[in-house]
Every structure is written in C-alpha cells, then in structure tokens.
PDB file of C-alpha atoms and ligand atoms in Angstrom:
ATOM      1  CA  MET Q   1       3.636   3.533 -11.931  1.00  0.00           C
ATOM      2  CA  THR Q   2       2.821   4.791  -8.942  1.00  0.00           C
ATOM      3  CA  THR Q   3      -0.604   6.370  -7.714  1.00  0.00           C
ATOM      4  CA  THR Q   4       0.641   9.017  -5.238  1.00  0.00           C
ATOM      5  CA  SER Q   5      -0.812   9.544  -1.427  1.00  0.00           C
ATOM      6  CA  PRO Q   6       1.762  11.095   1.137  1.00  0.00           C
ATOM      7  CA  THR Q   7       4.647   8.678   1.525  1.00  0.00           C
ATOM      8  CA  THR Q   8       3.094   8.218   5.747  1.00  0.00           C
ATOM      9  CA  ALA Q   9      -0.343   7.000   4.372  1.00  0.00           C
ATOM     10  CA  PRO Q  10      -0.231   3.170   7.318  1.00  0.00           C
ATOM     11  CA  TRP Q  11      -1.940   1.408   4.492  1.00  0.00           C
ATOM     12  CA  ARG Q  12       0.308   1.167   0.967  1.00  0.00           C
ATOM     13  CA  ALA Q  13      -0.447  -1.692  -0.885  1.00  0.00           C
ATOM     14  CA  THR Q  14       1.131  -3.165  -3.666  1.00  0.00           C
ATOM     15  CA  VAL Q  15      -0.047  -3.939  -7.391  1.00  0.00           C
ATOM     16  CA  LEU Q  16       2.013  -6.328  -9.629  1.00  0.00           C
ATOM     17  CA  THR Q  17       0.168  -5.852 -13.596  1.00  0.00           C
ATOM     18  CA  LEU Q  18       1.092  -5.890 -17.221  1.00  0.00           C
ATOM     19  CA  PHE Q  19      -1.691  -3.164 -17.256  1.00  0.00           C
ATOM     20  CA  PRO Q  20      -1.104  -0.726 -14.235  1.00  0.00           C
ATOM     21  CA  GLU Q  21      -2.136   2.002 -16.470  1.00  0.00           C
ATOM     22  CA  MET Q  22      -5.473   0.840 -15.226  1.00  0.00           C
ATOM     23  CA  PHE Q  23      -4.727   1.837 -11.374  1.00  0.00           C
ATOM     24  CA  PRO Q  24      -6.564   2.949  -9.568  1.00  0.00           C
ATOM     25  CA  GLY Q  25      -9.323   3.726 -11.670  1.00  0.00           C
ATOM     26  CA  PRO Q  26     -12.022   3.125  -9.743  1.00  0.00           C
ATOM     27  CA  LEU Q  27     -10.446   3.240  -7.078  1.00  0.00           C
ATOM     28  CA  GLY Q  28      -9.816   6.668  -7.736  1.00  0.00           C
ATOM     29  CA  LEU Q  29     -13.161   8.193  -6.955  1.00  0.00           C
ATOM     30  CA  SER Q  30     -15.677   7.998  -4.049  1.00  0.00           C
ATOM     31  CA  LEU Q  31     -15.455   6.735  -1.012  1.00  0.00           C
ATOM     32  CA  ALA Q  32     -11.521   5.079  -2.040  1.00  0.00           C
ATOM     33  CA  GLY Q  33     -10.923   7.609  -4.411  1.00  0.00           C
ATOM     34  CA  ARG Q  34     -11.267  10.573  -0.710  1.00  0.00           C
ATOM     35  CA  ALA Q  35      -9.858   8.343   1.576  1.00  0.00           C
ATOM     36  CA  LEU Q  36      -6.631   7.812  -0.553  1.00  0.00           C
ATOM     37  CA  ALA Q  37      -6.133  11.411  -1.990  1.00  0.00           C
ATOM     38  CA  SER Q  38      -6.676  11.940   1.580  1.00  0.00           C
ATOM     39  CA  GLY Q  39      -3.673   9.670   2.403  1.00  0.00           C
ATOM     40  CA  ILE Q  40      -5.369   6.870   4.365  1.00  0.00           C
ATOM     41  CA  TRP Q  41      -4.155   5.028   2.387  1.00  0.00           C
ATOM     42  CA  ALA Q  42      -2.150   4.883  -0.558  1.00  0.00           C
ATOM     43  CA  LEU Q  43      -1.526   2.395  -3.836  1.00  0.00           C
ATOM     44  CA  ASP Q  44       2.150   1.018  -6.057  1.00  0.00           C
ATOM     45  CA  ALA Q  45       1.121  -0.065  -9.180  1.00  0.00           C
ATOM     46  CA  HIS Q  46       4.025  -1.747 -11.055  1.00  0.00           C
ATOM     47  CA  ASP Q  47       4.474  -2.756 -14.446  1.00  0.00           C
ATOM     48  CA  ILE Q  48       6.033  -5.964 -14.321  1.00  0.00           C
ATOM     49  CA  ARG Q  49       7.071  -6.262 -17.630  1.00  0.00           C
ATOM     50  CA  GLU Q  50       9.571  -3.593 -16.322  1.00  0.00           C
ATOM     51  CA  TYR Q  51      10.883  -7.239 -14.943  1.00  0.00           C
ATOM     52  CA  ALA Q  52      11.677  -8.512 -17.896  1.00  0.00           C
ATOM     53  CA  LEU Q  53      15.352 -10.005 -18.785  1.00  0.00           C
ATOM     54  CA  ASP Q  54      15.583  -9.781 -22.878  1.00  0.00           C
ATOM     55  CA  ARG Q  55      16.005  -6.604 -25.239  1.00  0.00           C
ATOM     56  CA  HIS Q  56      12.074  -7.784 -26.044  1.00  0.00           C
ATOM     57  CA  ARG Q  57      10.944  -6.840 -22.696  1.00  0.00           C
ATOM     58  CA  SER Q  58       9.272 -10.878 -22.881  1.00  0.00           C
ATOM     59  CA  VAL Q  59       7.001 -11.892 -19.960  1.00  0.00           C
ATOM     60  CA  ASP Q  60       4.869 -14.559 -21.377  1.00  0.00           C
ATOM     61  CA  ASP Q  61       5.689 -18.237 -23.542  1.00  0.00           C
ATOM     62  CA  THR Q  62       3.747 -21.220 -24.852  1.00  0.00           C
ATOM     63  CA  PRO Q  63       2.361 -23.361 -22.177  1.00  0.00           C
ATOM     64  CA  ALA Q  64       4.696 -26.679 -21.170  1.00  0.00           C
ATOM     65  CA  GLY Q  65       3.089 -29.763 -22.020  1.00  0.00           C
ATOM     66  CA  GLY Q  66       1.581 -27.538 -25.621  1.00  0.00           C
ATOM     67  CA  GLY Q  67      -2.210 -26.141 -25.340  1.00  0.00           C
ATOM     68  CA  PRO Q  68      -3.190 -22.572 -26.294  1.00  0.00           C
ATOM     69  CA  GLY Q  69      -2.871 -19.591 -24.915  1.00  0.00           C
ATOM     70  CA  MET Q  70       0.380 -18.365 -22.855  1.00  0.00           C
ATOM     71  CA  VAL Q  71       1.968 -18.689 -19.113  1.00  0.00           C
ATOM     72  CA  LEU Q  72       3.507 -15.838 -17.357  1.00  0.00           C
ATOM     73  CA  ARG Q  73       7.014 -16.351 -16.814  1.00  0.00           C
ATOM     74  CA  ALA Q  74       8.419 -17.474 -13.162  1.00  0.00           C
ATOM     75  CA  ASP Q  75      11.284 -15.772 -13.448  1.00  0.00           C
ATOM     76  CA  VAL Q  76      10.560 -12.532 -14.428  1.00  0.00           C
ATOM     77  CA  LEU Q  77       7.559 -12.928 -11.915  1.00  0.00           C
ATOM     78  CA  ALA Q  78       9.505 -13.547  -9.578  1.00  0.00           C
ATOM     79  CA  ARG Q  79      12.495 -10.251 -10.057  1.00  0.00           C
ATOM     80  CA  ALA Q  80       9.324  -8.223  -9.712  1.00  0.00           C
ATOM     81  CA  ILE Q  81       8.136  -9.229  -6.815  1.00  0.00           C
ATOM     82  CA  ASP Q  82      11.580  -9.507  -5.465  1.00  0.00           C
ATOM     83  CA  ALA Q  83      11.741  -5.569  -6.520  1.00  0.00           C
ATOM     84  CA  VAL Q  84       8.402  -4.790  -5.097  1.00  0.00           C
ATOM     85  CA  ALA Q  85       7.331  -6.916  -1.775  1.00  0.00           C
ATOM     86  CA  ALA Q  86       7.674  -5.210   1.266  1.00  0.00           C
ATOM     87  CA  PRO Q  87       8.820  -7.916   3.722  1.00  0.00           C
ATOM     88  CA  GLY Q  88       5.585  -8.900   6.048  1.00  0.00           C
ATOM     89  CA  GLN Q  89       3.099  -8.052   3.206  1.00  0.00           C
ATOM     90  CA  PRO Q  90       0.718 -10.629   2.769  1.00  0.00           C
ATOM     91  CA  ARG Q  91       0.870 -12.049  -1.150  1.00  0.00           C
ATOM     92  CA  LEU Q  92      -2.264 -12.128  -3.061  1.00  0.00           C
ATOM     93  CA  LEU Q  93      -2.157 -13.711  -6.526  1.00  0.00           C
ATOM     94  CA  MET Q  94      -6.234 -13.016  -8.255  1.00  0.00           C
ATOM     95  CA  SER Q  95      -7.360 -15.989 -10.280  1.00  0.00           C
ATOM     96  CA  PRO Q  96     -10.536 -18.276 -10.937  1.00  0.00           C
ATOM     97  CA  ARG Q  97      -8.881 -21.632  -9.331  1.00  0.00           C
ATOM     98  CA  GLY Q  98      -8.289 -19.150  -5.605  1.00  0.00           C
ATOM     99  CA  ALA Q  99      -9.785 -19.306  -2.841  1.00  0.00           C
ATOM    100  CA  PRO Q 100     -13.247 -17.540  -2.329  1.00  0.00           C
ATOM    101  CA  LEU Q 101     -12.580 -14.049  -1.376  1.00  0.00           C
ATOM    102  CA  THR Q 102     -15.028 -13.174   2.308  1.00  0.00           C
ATOM    103  CA  GLN Q 103     -15.844 -10.305   4.451  1.00  0.00           C
ATOM    104  CA  ASN Q 104     -13.251 -11.725   7.032  1.00  0.00           C
ATOM    105  CA  LEU Q 105      -9.782 -12.151   4.178  1.00  0.00           C
ATOM    106  CA  VAL Q 106     -10.744  -8.793   3.456  1.00  0.00           C
ATOM    107  CA  ARG Q 107     -11.263  -7.770   7.478  1.00  0.00           C
ATOM    108  CA  GLU Q 108      -7.644  -9.636   8.307  1.00  0.00           C
ATOM    109  CA  LEU Q 109      -6.201  -7.667   5.021  1.00  0.00           C
ATOM    110  CA  ALA Q 110      -7.698  -4.028   6.575  1.00  0.00           C
ATOM    111  CA  GLN Q 111      -5.737  -4.847   9.170  1.00  0.00           C
ATOM    112  CA  GLY Q 112      -3.121  -4.387   7.207  1.00  0.00           C
ATOM    113  CA  PRO Q 113       0.126  -4.704   6.548  1.00  0.00           C
ATOM    114  CA  ALA Q 114      -1.343  -3.553   3.174  1.00  0.00           C
ATOM    115  CA  PRO Q 115      -1.526  -6.971   0.249  1.00  0.00           C
ATOM    116  CA  LEU Q 116       0.592  -6.684  -2.535  1.00  0.00           C
ATOM    117  CA  ILE Q 117      -1.650  -8.206  -5.373  1.00  0.00           C
ATOM    118  CA  VAL Q 118      -1.153 -10.006  -8.272  1.00  0.00           C
ATOM    119  CA  CYS Q 119      -2.658  -9.399 -11.367  1.00  0.00           C
ATOM    120  CA  GLY Q 120      -3.089 -12.695 -13.605  1.00  0.00           C
ATOM    121  CA  ARG Q 121      -3.016 -12.617 -16.935  1.00  0.00           C
ATOM    122  CA  PHE Q 122      -2.995 -14.876 -19.701  1.00  0.00           C
ATOM    123  CA  GLU Q 123      -3.393 -18.296 -19.561  1.00  0.00           C
ATOM    124  CA  GLY Q 124      -2.394 -18.736 -15.768  1.00  0.00           C
ATOM    125  CA  ILE Q 125       0.993 -18.547 -14.382  1.00  0.00           C
ATOM    126  CA  ASP Q 126       4.233 -20.858 -13.830  1.00  0.00           C
ATOM    127  CA  GLN Q 127       3.326 -22.719 -10.840  1.00  0.00           C
ATOM    128  CA  ARG Q 128       6.335 -22.926  -9.193  1.00  0.00           C
ATOM    129  CA  VAL Q 129       6.736 -19.035  -9.138  1.00  0.00           C
ATOM    130  CA  ILE Q 130       3.108 -19.626  -6.838  1.00  0.00           C
ATOM    131  CA  GLU Q 131       5.126 -21.730  -5.233  1.00  0.00           C
ATOM    132  CA  ALA Q 132       8.433 -20.341  -4.627  1.00  0.00           C
ATOM    133  CA  ARG Q 133       7.090 -17.004  -3.462  1.00  0.00           C
ATOM    134  CA  HIS Q 134       4.805 -17.539  -1.432  1.00  0.00           C
ATOM    135  CA  LEU Q 135       1.499 -16.252  -3.123  1.00  0.00           C
ATOM    136  CA  SER Q 136      -1.908 -17.120  -1.945  1.00  0.00           C
ATOM    137  CA  GLU Q 137      -4.721 -17.076  -4.909  1.00  0.00           C
ATOM    138  CA  VAL Q 138      -7.876 -15.629  -4.318  1.00  0.00           C
ATOM    139  CA  SER Q 139     -11.035 -15.494  -6.509  1.00  0.00           C
ATOM    140  CA  ILE Q 140     -13.781 -12.879  -6.186  1.00  0.00           C
ATOM    141  CA  GLY Q 141     -16.108 -15.794  -7.484  1.00  0.00           C
ATOM    142  CA  ASP Q 142     -17.184 -18.394  -9.866  1.00  0.00           C
ATOM    143  CA  TYR Q 143     -16.412 -16.894 -13.151  1.00  0.00           C
ATOM    144  CA  VAL Q 144     -13.582 -15.813 -15.386  1.00  0.00           C
ATOM    145  CA  LEU Q 145     -12.697 -12.918 -15.796  1.00  0.00           C
ATOM    146  CA  SER Q 146     -10.257 -11.781 -18.437  1.00  0.00           C
ATOM    147  CA  GLY Q 147      -7.868 -10.982 -15.961  1.00  0.00           C
ATOM    148  CA  GLY Q 148      -6.555  -9.823 -11.772  1.00  0.00           C
ATOM    149  CA  GLU Q 149      -6.865  -6.302 -12.583  1.00  0.00           C
ATOM    150  CA  ILE Q 150     -10.712  -6.371 -11.407  1.00  0.00           C
ATOM    151  CA  ALA Q 151      -9.880  -8.525  -8.885  1.00  0.00           C
ATOM    152  CA  ALA Q 152      -7.519  -6.813  -7.339  1.00  0.00           C
ATOM    153  CA  MET Q 153      -9.782  -3.991  -7.344  1.00  0.00           C
ATOM    154  CA  THR Q 154     -12.785  -5.528  -5.613  1.00  0.00           C
ATOM    155  CA  VAL Q 155      -9.988  -6.827  -2.694  1.00  0.00           C
ATOM    156  CA  LEU Q 156      -8.829  -3.778  -1.869  1.00  0.00           C
ATOM    157  CA  ASP Q 157     -12.409  -2.019  -3.125  1.00  0.00           C
ATOM    158  CA  ALA Q 158     -13.797  -3.931   0.184  1.00  0.00           C
ATOM    159  CA  CYS Q 159     -10.258  -3.290   2.751  1.00  0.00           C
ATOM    160  CA  VAL Q 160     -10.221   0.409   1.858  1.00  0.00           C
ATOM    161  CA  ARG Q 161     -14.068   1.560   3.218  1.00  0.00           C
ATOM    162  CA  LEU Q 162     -12.759  -0.181   6.184  1.00  0.00           C
ATOM    163  CA  LEU Q 163      -9.976   1.337   7.415  1.00  0.00           C
ATOM    164  CA  PRO Q 164     -10.274   3.659  10.332  1.00  0.00           C
ATOM    165  CA  GLY Q 165     -11.594   7.475   9.127  1.00  0.00           C
ATOM    166  CA  VAL Q 166     -12.981   6.202   5.580  1.00  0.00           C
ATOM    167  CA  MET Q 167     -16.495   5.324   6.352  1.00  0.00           C
ATOM    168  CA  GLY Q 168     -17.244   8.232   8.547  1.00  0.00           C
ATOM    169  CA  ARG Q 169     -19.991   7.512  11.379  1.00  0.00           C
ATOM    170  CA  LEU Q 170     -20.376   3.909   9.034  1.00  0.00           C
ATOM    171  CA  SER Q 171     -16.909   3.311  10.167  1.00  0.00           C
ATOM    172  CA  SER Q 172     -17.808  -0.123  12.032  1.00  0.00           C
ATOM    173  CA  GLY Q 173     -20.074  -1.281   9.009  1.00  0.00           C
ATOM    174  CA  GLU Q 174     -21.617  -3.364  11.399  1.00  0.00           C
ATOM    175  CA  ASP Q 175     -25.139  -3.433  10.640  1.00  0.00           C
ATOM    176  CA  GLU Q 176     -24.322  -4.359   7.107  1.00  0.00           C
ATOM    177  CA  SER Q 177     -24.012  -7.958   4.868  1.00  0.00           C
ATOM    178  CA  PHE Q 178     -22.071 -10.739   6.303  1.00  0.00           C
ATOM    179  CA  SER Q 179     -20.979  -8.449   9.103  1.00  0.00           C
ATOM    180  CA  ASP Q 180     -22.759 -11.427  11.697  1.00  0.00           C
ATOM    181  CA  GLY Q 181     -22.902 -13.741   9.124  1.00  0.00           C
ATOM    182  CA  LEU Q 182     -25.949 -12.177   7.750  1.00  0.00           C
ATOM    183  CA  LEU Q 183     -27.408 -10.069   4.382  1.00  0.00           C
ATOM    184  CA  GLU Q 184     -28.913  -7.091   4.913  1.00  0.00           C
ATOM    185  CA  TYR Q 185     -32.226  -6.596   5.687  1.00  0.00           C
ATOM    186  CA  PRO Q 186     -34.288  -4.012   3.830  1.00  0.00           C
ATOM    187  CA  GLN Q 187     -33.821  -0.466   3.776  1.00  0.00           C
ATOM    188  CA  TYR Q 188     -36.685   2.553   2.610  1.00  0.00           C
ATOM    189  CA  THR Q 189     -36.190   6.362   2.686  1.00  0.00           C
ATOM    190  CA  ARG Q 190     -38.755   8.772   1.714  1.00  0.00           C
ATOM    191  CA  PRO Q 191     -41.272   9.102  -0.033  1.00  0.00           C
ATOM    192  CA  GLN Q 192     -43.715   7.337   2.353  1.00  0.00           C
ATOM    193  CA  GLU Q 193     -45.547   5.637  -1.059  1.00  0.00           C
ATOM    194  CA  PHE Q 194     -44.148   4.684  -3.710  1.00  0.00           C
ATOM    195  CA  GLU Q 195     -46.160   3.375  -6.697  1.00  0.00           C
ATOM    196  CA  GLY Q 196     -48.807   2.101  -3.985  1.00  0.00           C
ATOM    197  CA  ARG Q 197     -46.014   0.405  -2.088  1.00  0.00           C
ATOM    198  CA  LEU Q 198     -45.652   1.324   1.940  1.00  0.00           C
ATOM    199  CA  ILE Q 199     -42.371   1.539   3.685  1.00  0.00           C
ATOM    200  CA  PRO Q 200     -43.170  -1.180   6.498  1.00  0.00           C
ATOM    201  CA  ALA Q 201     -45.049   0.337   9.647  1.00  0.00           C
ATOM    202  CA  VAL Q 202     -42.742  -0.793  12.336  1.00  0.00           C
ATOM    203  CA  LEU Q 203     -40.195   1.284  10.445  1.00  0.00           C
ATOM    204  CA  LEU Q 204     -42.350   4.198  11.286  1.00  0.00           C
ATOM    205  CA  SER Q 205     -42.649   3.130  14.613  1.00  0.00           C
ATOM    206  CA  GLY Q 206     -40.427   4.803  16.726  1.00  0.00           C
ATOM    207  CA  ASP Q 207     -40.058   2.111  18.605  1.00  0.00           C
ATOM    208  CA  HIS Q 208     -36.306   0.556  18.305  1.00  0.00           C
ATOM    209  CA  ALA Q 209     -36.263  -2.578  19.604  1.00  0.00           C
ATOM    210  CA  LYS Q 210     -38.957  -3.151  17.354  1.00  0.00           C
ATOM    211  CA  ILE Q 211     -37.503  -1.912  14.500  1.00  0.00           C
ATOM    212  CA  ALA Q 212     -34.601  -3.911  15.448  1.00  0.00           C
ATOM    213  CA  ALA Q 213     -36.162  -7.294  16.243  1.00  0.00           C
ATOM    214  CA  TRP Q 214     -37.915  -6.253  12.869  1.00  0.00           C
ATOM    215  CA  ARG Q 215     -34.373  -5.574  10.619  1.00  0.00           C
ATOM    216  CA  ARG Q 216     -32.871  -9.244  12.151  1.00  0.00           C
ATOM    217  CA  SER Q 217     -35.661 -11.105  11.733  1.00  0.00           C
ATOM    218  CA  GLU Q 218     -35.565  -9.555   7.861  1.00  0.00           C
ATOM    219  CA  ALA Q 219     -31.682 -10.583   7.842  1.00  0.00           C
ATOM    220  CA  GLU Q 220     -32.558 -13.777   8.722  1.00  0.00           C
ATOM    221  CA  ALA Q 221     -35.081 -14.291   6.664  1.00  0.00           C
ATOM    222  CA  LEU Q 222     -33.395 -13.132   3.495  1.00  0.00           C
ATOM    223  CA  THR Q 223     -30.243 -15.668   4.551  1.00  0.00           C
ATOM    224  CA  LYS Q 224     -32.240 -18.799   4.732  1.00  0.00           C
ATOM    225  CA  SER Q 225     -34.000 -18.238   1.242  1.00  0.00           C
ATOM    226  CA  ARG Q 226     -30.826 -16.563  -1.028  1.00  0.00           C
ATOM    227  CA  ARG Q 227     -28.114 -17.850   1.015  1.00  0.00           C
ATOM    228  CA  PRO Q 228     -28.880 -21.138   1.981  1.00  0.00           C
ATOM    229  CA  ASP Q 229     -25.182 -22.111   2.424  1.00  0.00           C
ATOM    230  CA  LEU Q 230     -24.003 -18.148   4.152  1.00  0.00           C
ATOM    231  CA  TRP Q 231     -27.480 -19.536   6.677  1.00  0.00           C
ATOM    232  CA  ALA Q 232     -25.598 -23.005   7.140  1.00  0.00           C
ATOM    233  CA  ARG Q 233     -22.134 -21.851   8.051  1.00  0.00           C
ATOM    234  CA  ARG Q 234     -23.468 -19.250  10.718  1.00  0.00           C
ATOM    235  CA  SER Q 235     -25.335 -21.947  12.238  1.00  0.00           C
ATOM    236  CA  ASP Q 236     -22.415 -24.380  12.697  1.00  0.00           C
ATOM    237  CA  GLU Q 237     -19.910 -21.623  13.284  1.00  0.00           C
ATOM    238  CA  ALA Q 238     -21.724 -19.093  15.580  1.00  0.00           C
ATOM    239  CA  PRO Q 239     -24.563 -21.147  17.788  1.00  0.00           C
ATOM    240  CA  ALA Q 240     -24.514 -18.202  20.733  1.00  0.00           C
ATOM    241  CA  LYS Q 241     -25.302 -16.141  17.874  1.00  0.00           C
ATOM    242  CA  LYS Q 242     -28.443 -18.044  17.301  1.00  0.00           C
ATOM    243  CA  GLY Q 243     -30.270 -16.615  20.183  1.00  0.00           C
ATOM    244  CA  PRO Q 244     -33.825 -15.191  20.013  1.00  0.00           C
ATOM    245  CA  LYS Q 245     -34.629 -12.655  17.105  1.00  0.00           C
ATOM    246  CA  ASN Q 246     -35.084  -9.185  18.607  1.00  0.00           C
ATOM    247  CA  THR Q 247     -31.232  -8.789  19.673  1.00  0.00           C
ATOM    248  CA  THR Q 248     -30.389  -4.761  20.464  1.00  0.00           C
ATOM    249  CA  ASP Q 249     -27.815  -4.783  16.868  1.00  0.00           C
ATOM    250  CA  GLY Q 250     -29.441  -3.650  13.671  1.00  0.00           C
TER     251      GLY Q 250
HETATM  252  N1  ADE R 301      -8.859 -13.493 -12.583  1.00  0.00           N
HETATM  253  C1  ADE R 301      -9.833 -14.504 -13.706  1.00  0.00           C
HETATM  254  N2  ADE R 301     -10.670 -14.547 -12.759  1.00  0.00           N
HETATM  255  C2  ADE R 301     -10.593 -14.270 -11.641  1.00  0.00           C
HETATM  256  C3  ADE R 301     -11.714 -14.411 -10.673  1.00  0.00           C
HETATM  257  N3  ADE R 301     -13.054 -14.784 -10.484  1.00  0.00           N
HETATM  258  N4  ADE R 301     -10.806 -14.126  -9.554  1.00  0.00           N
HETATM  259  C4  ADE R 301      -9.925 -13.610  -9.294  1.00  0.00           C
HETATM  260  N5  ADE R 301      -9.278 -13.487 -10.514  1.00  0.00           N
HETATM  261  C5  ADE R 301      -9.305 -13.867 -11.578  1.00  0.00           C
END
C-alpha cells in the first residue's frame, strides 16, 4: 500500500509491516501530515505478507528450540526487503533490544536518504535476516510495544519535523530539548497571572541577554536534576559548551 505524495518527494521513507493500514495514521495529520500532503516527504508502506511464499501466505512460524509465540520468517522478510529497498537507504528494524533512538540519529536520518523501516511483530524476527540484510536495530525506549509500527512512526515524526520547510520559522529546531544536549527551558504565555502564579519577571524585562542567560540556566538545572545521564554525557563530550551561563543562545 502506498500513501500518495508527489513522486518527486526528496525524502521518501519505506515501511515494511504486517499492518500497512496503520500508516500514515497520525503522520497524516498536523505538521507531518501537511508536509506529506505538500510533497516534502513521502511514505511507502508495504505489507510483508505480500512476500509470503506459500498459498496460505504465512509469514511466521514457531521458534526453533521451542518457546511461546511466533517468529517472523527470514525468507519472507528477505524477499520483502529485496523487493522494496532502495540502494543506499539506511535499514532499520524497530526492536526493544535495539540501540536507543537519539536526536543525533534522527538528525542523520533526516539528512537522507530516508530509511527503510522494518516493523517487528510476534516474538521476534529470525536472526539470520537481520544479519544477512544488515538491519540496524533501533529502540524508542525501555518498554515493550506490541509491534514496531508505533516506534516506526516515532522515528518518522522526529525526522520529518527537521526536513527543510516543515517547521517554518522554527526550522532549525535549535532551541529545543536535546539540540545542545540540554532539556528545554520552561515556556510561558499570557495571562501574566494564572491561579496566583506569575510569569518570571525576567521574561517580561525585554532584556534579551538576561532572558537568554535565564533560559540557559533553567535548561541546565532541569537537565542536571531530571537527566543526570544527559548532563554527564554532555560534560564528557562537549567541554567547550560548558562555558559561561550567559551565552547568546536560548
Ligand atoms: N517494538 C516493540 N517495542 C519496541 C521499542 N521499545 N522500540 C522499538 N520497537 C519496538
């Protein structure tokens, strides 16, 4: 099944799934949906079952060595990958045992070419196809979903918002969480008073340097307290970025 967009779309992702009707799903709405409709990106969702080899169209079988559940067959998935993969396309397999999805990986993928994403189901996928077709396993977090589709949508959503022209004025995404290894500072808008709580006075001061310094310091404090792992990595990897708090970025 193909979700249509102009064939000239520069960032054309491919998904292999047993539930192609799940796509584009939420990616057809809001920011990603508008970008899809305008041809900034495109999505081809293919049904793995179409590549089954027998008349029952079976895609899975019992695990070698015994145990519960079913395993996706190597031969069927390999056929599907061979039929739809474009040369040079990164190949991801969504899996809770994969490498964690990071904003760095998202940025890389958004540079293109857009990935081929295999959505796992059942108890797993025959290890041999993962190796033989060079699939990189990627996890969206330390919890188990019932399948890789929602994880694949997460990857696609994170990439699409970085594509040129998708976020408009915010296109650089430079102020947001993770862009500098920091969580995002708190935001406020009108009314000035909400249930007795005021907008921090510095934000109404009009002093842009002071505002930037305040935001920086809030972002650092949040990161230290909520994500000590991110804070430690940041200190390890980017000593130059640790510098004075009142830098010019927000
Ligand atoms: N499939 C099931 N759980 C997953 C997870 N946490 N990340 C990626 N794919 C998955």
